[in-house]
């Protein structure tokens, strides 16, 4: 909700709900919270992939968080625009999560 610059439609929705004060936390959410959640997703995909021995799902599940972490690192160190890494990584993370919900891995 704090990243209204990335998602302009959320700006009008957030202001309608009175959530405009969250814009001051945009830097915190992009620099700290997003990489933290990417690390949690990376660890979960590695543990699940090693447990279920499904290498395709594990490799696809690892690529998304790695792209997000690379984007956050490049943004923090070099202050360069990293949308070309961030959005495909987020999209891949969402797609793998939906795949996991629709077709859960069987324990072997």
mmCIF file of C-alpha atoms in Angstrom:
data_model
loop_
_atom_site.group_PDB
_atom_site.id
_atom_site.type_symbol
_atom_site.label_atom_id
_atom_site.label_comp_id
_atom_site.label_asym_id
_atom_site.label_seq_id
_atom_site.Cartn_x
_atom_site.Cartn_y
_atom_site.Cartn_z
ATOM 1 C CA UNK A 1 0.000 0.000 0.000
ATOM 2 C CA UNK A 2 2.920 2.350 0.453
ATOM 3 C CA UNK A 3 4.252 2.091 -3.101
ATOM 4 C CA UNK A 4 1.801 4.327 -4.910
ATOM 5 C CA UNK A 5 4.489 5.485 -7.359
ATOM 6 C CA UNK A 6 4.763 1.930 -8.681
ATOM 7 C CA UNK A 7 1.026 1.305 -8.803
ATOM 8 C CA UNK A 8 -0.823 4.565 -9.556
ATOM 9 C CA UNK A 9 -4.248 2.955 -9.234
ATOM 10 C CA UNK A 10 -3.452 2.237 -5.599
ATOM 11 C CA UNK A 11 -2.790 5.939 -5.019
ATOM 12 C CA UNK A 12 -6.403 6.877 -5.588
ATOM 13 C CA UNK A 13 -7.685 3.857 -3.688
ATOM 14 C CA UNK A 14 -5.368 4.499 -0.737
ATOM 15 C CA UNK A 15 -6.308 8.181 -0.605
ATOM 16 C CA UNK A 16 -9.989 7.239 -0.682
ATOM 17 C CA UNK A 17 -9.442 5.051 2.359
ATOM 18 C CA UNK A 18 -7.314 7.705 4.076
ATOM 19 C CA UNK A 19 -4.050 5.772 3.784
ATOM 20 C CA UNK A 20 -1.978 8.584 2.283
ATOM 21 C CA UNK A 21 0.236 8.670 5.366
ATOM 22 C CA UNK A 22 1.791 5.342 4.302
ATOM 23 C CA UNK A 23 3.758 7.016 1.495
ATOM 24 C CA UNK A 24 6.440 7.992 3.996
ATOM 25 C CA UNK A 25 7.216 4.296 4.489
ATOM 26 C CA UNK A 26 7.816 3.537 0.806
ATOM 27 C CA UNK A 27 11.601 3.553 1.156
ATOM 28 C CA UNK A 28 11.485 1.217 4.142
ATOM 29 C CA UNK A 29 9.184 -1.225 2.409
ATOM 30 C CA UNK A 30 11.264 -1.341 -0.771
ATOM 31 C CA UNK A 31 14.709 -1.405 0.885
ATOM 32 C CA UNK A 32 14.079 -3.696 3.837
ATOM 33 C CA UNK A 33 10.728 -5.486 3.810
ATOM 34 C CA UNK A 34 10.716 -6.606 0.157
ATOM 35 C CA UNK A 35 14.208 -8.199 0.347
ATOM 36 C CA UNK A 36 13.275 -9.808 3.680
ATOM 37 C CA UNK A 37 10.206 -11.438 2.144
ATOM 38 C CA UNK A 38 12.283 -12.479 -0.876
ATOM 39 C CA UNK A 39 14.783 -14.171 1.456
ATOM 40 C CA UNK A 40 11.951 -15.996 3.220
ATOM 41 C CA UNK A 41 10.577 -17.126 -0.152
ATOM 42 C CA UNK A 42 14.040 -18.208 -1.281
ATOM 43 C CA UNK A 43 14.598 -20.283 1.857
ATOM 44 C CA UNK A 44 11.137 -21.855 1.596
ATOM 45 C CA UNK A 45 11.672 -22.813 -2.035
ATOM 46 C CA UNK A 46 15.080 -24.323 -1.332
ATOM 47 C CA UNK A 47 13.788 -26.363 1.611
ATOM 48 C CA UNK A 48 10.717 -27.505 -0.329
ATOM 49 C CA UNK A 49 12.746 -28.364 -3.415
ATOM 50 C CA UNK A 50 15.226 -30.435 -1.452
ATOM 51 C CA UNK A 51 12.449 -32.199 0.419
ATOM 52 C CA UNK A 52 10.295 -33.022 -2.627
ATOM 53 C CA UNK A 53 13.121 -33.480 -5.166
ATOM 54 C CA UNK A 54 11.234 -31.483 -7.787
ATOM 55 C CA UNK A 55 14.116 -29.655 -9.452
ATOM 56 C CA UNK A 56 12.089 -27.744 -12.062
ATOM 57 C CA UNK A 57 9.777 -26.264 -9.457
ATOM 58 C CA UNK A 58 12.700 -25.507 -7.158
ATOM 59 C CA UNK A 59 14.725 -23.766 -9.855
ATOM 60 C CA UNK A 60 11.749 -21.656 -10.955
ATOM 61 C CA UNK A 61 10.977 -20.900 -7.314
ATOM 62 C CA UNK A 62 14.545 -19.770 -6.680
ATOM 63 C CA UNK A 63 14.910 -17.546 -9.757
ATOM 64 C CA UNK A 64 12.100 -15.170 -8.707
ATOM 65 C CA UNK A 65 13.447 -14.281 -5.251
ATOM 66 C CA UNK A 66 16.979 -14.021 -6.651
ATOM 67 C CA UNK A 67 15.779 -11.468 -9.206
ATOM 68 C CA UNK A 68 14.036 -9.475 -6.476
ATOM 69 C CA UNK A 69 17.125 -9.586 -4.249
ATOM 70 C CA UNK A 70 19.356 -8.523 -7.148
ATOM 71 C CA UNK A 71 17.018 -5.627 -7.910
ATOM 72 C CA UNK A 72 16.982 -4.524 -4.271
ATOM 73 C CA UNK A 73 20.776 -4.775 -4.058
ATOM 74 C CA UNK A 74 21.338 -2.804 -7.266
ATOM 75 C CA UNK A 75 18.814 -0.207 -6.139
ATOM 76 C CA UNK A 76 20.454 0.183 -2.733
ATOM 77 C CA UNK A 77 24.084 0.269 -3.876
ATOM 78 C CA UNK A 78 23.989 1.965 -7.269
ATOM 79 C CA UNK A 79 20.641 3.837 -7.089
ATOM 80 C CA UNK A 80 19.803 2.634 -10.556
ATOM 81 C CA UNK A 81 16.325 1.826 -11.884
ATOM 82 C CA UNK A 82 15.754 -1.903 -11.583
ATOM 83 C CA UNK A 83 12.190 -2.416 -12.781
ATOM 84 C CA UNK A 84 13.475 -4.823 -15.428
ATOM 85 C CA UNK A 85 14.605 -7.161 -12.622
ATOM 86 C CA UNK A 86 12.046 -6.450 -9.920
ATOM 87 C CA UNK A 87 8.792 -6.944 -11.808
ATOM 88 C CA UNK A 88 9.729 -10.198 -13.593
ATOM 89 C CA UNK A 89 10.962 -11.547 -10.251
ATOM 90 C CA UNK A 90 7.723 -10.634 -8.501
ATOM 91 C CA UNK A 91 5.684 -12.068 -11.365
ATOM 92 C CA UNK A 92 7.652 -15.320 -11.289
ATOM 93 C CA UNK A 93 7.213 -15.584 -7.524
ATOM 94 C CA UNK A 94 3.442 -15.135 -7.891
ATOM 95 C CA UNK A 95 3.237 -17.648 -10.746
ATOM 96 C CA UNK A 96 5.177 -20.313 -8.828
ATOM 97 C CA UNK A 97 3.017 -19.699 -5.747
ATOM 98 C CA UNK A 98 -0.147 -20.186 -7.818
ATOM 99 C CA UNK A 99 1.387 -23.320 -9.338
ATOM 100 C CA UNK A 100 2.083 -24.633 -5.833
ATOM 101 C CA UNK A 101 -1.504 -23.962 -4.806
ATOM 102 C CA UNK A 102 -3.037 -25.577 -7.883
ATOM 103 C CA UNK A 103 -0.737 -28.592 -8.026
ATOM 104 C CA UNK A 104 1.010 -29.256 -4.693
ATOM 105 C CA UNK A 105 4.179 -31.329 -4.747
ATOM 106 C CA UNK A 106 3.806 -34.851 -3.454
ATOM 107 C CA UNK A 107 6.168 -36.111 -0.785
ATOM 108 C CA UNK A 108 8.338 -38.980 -1.970
#
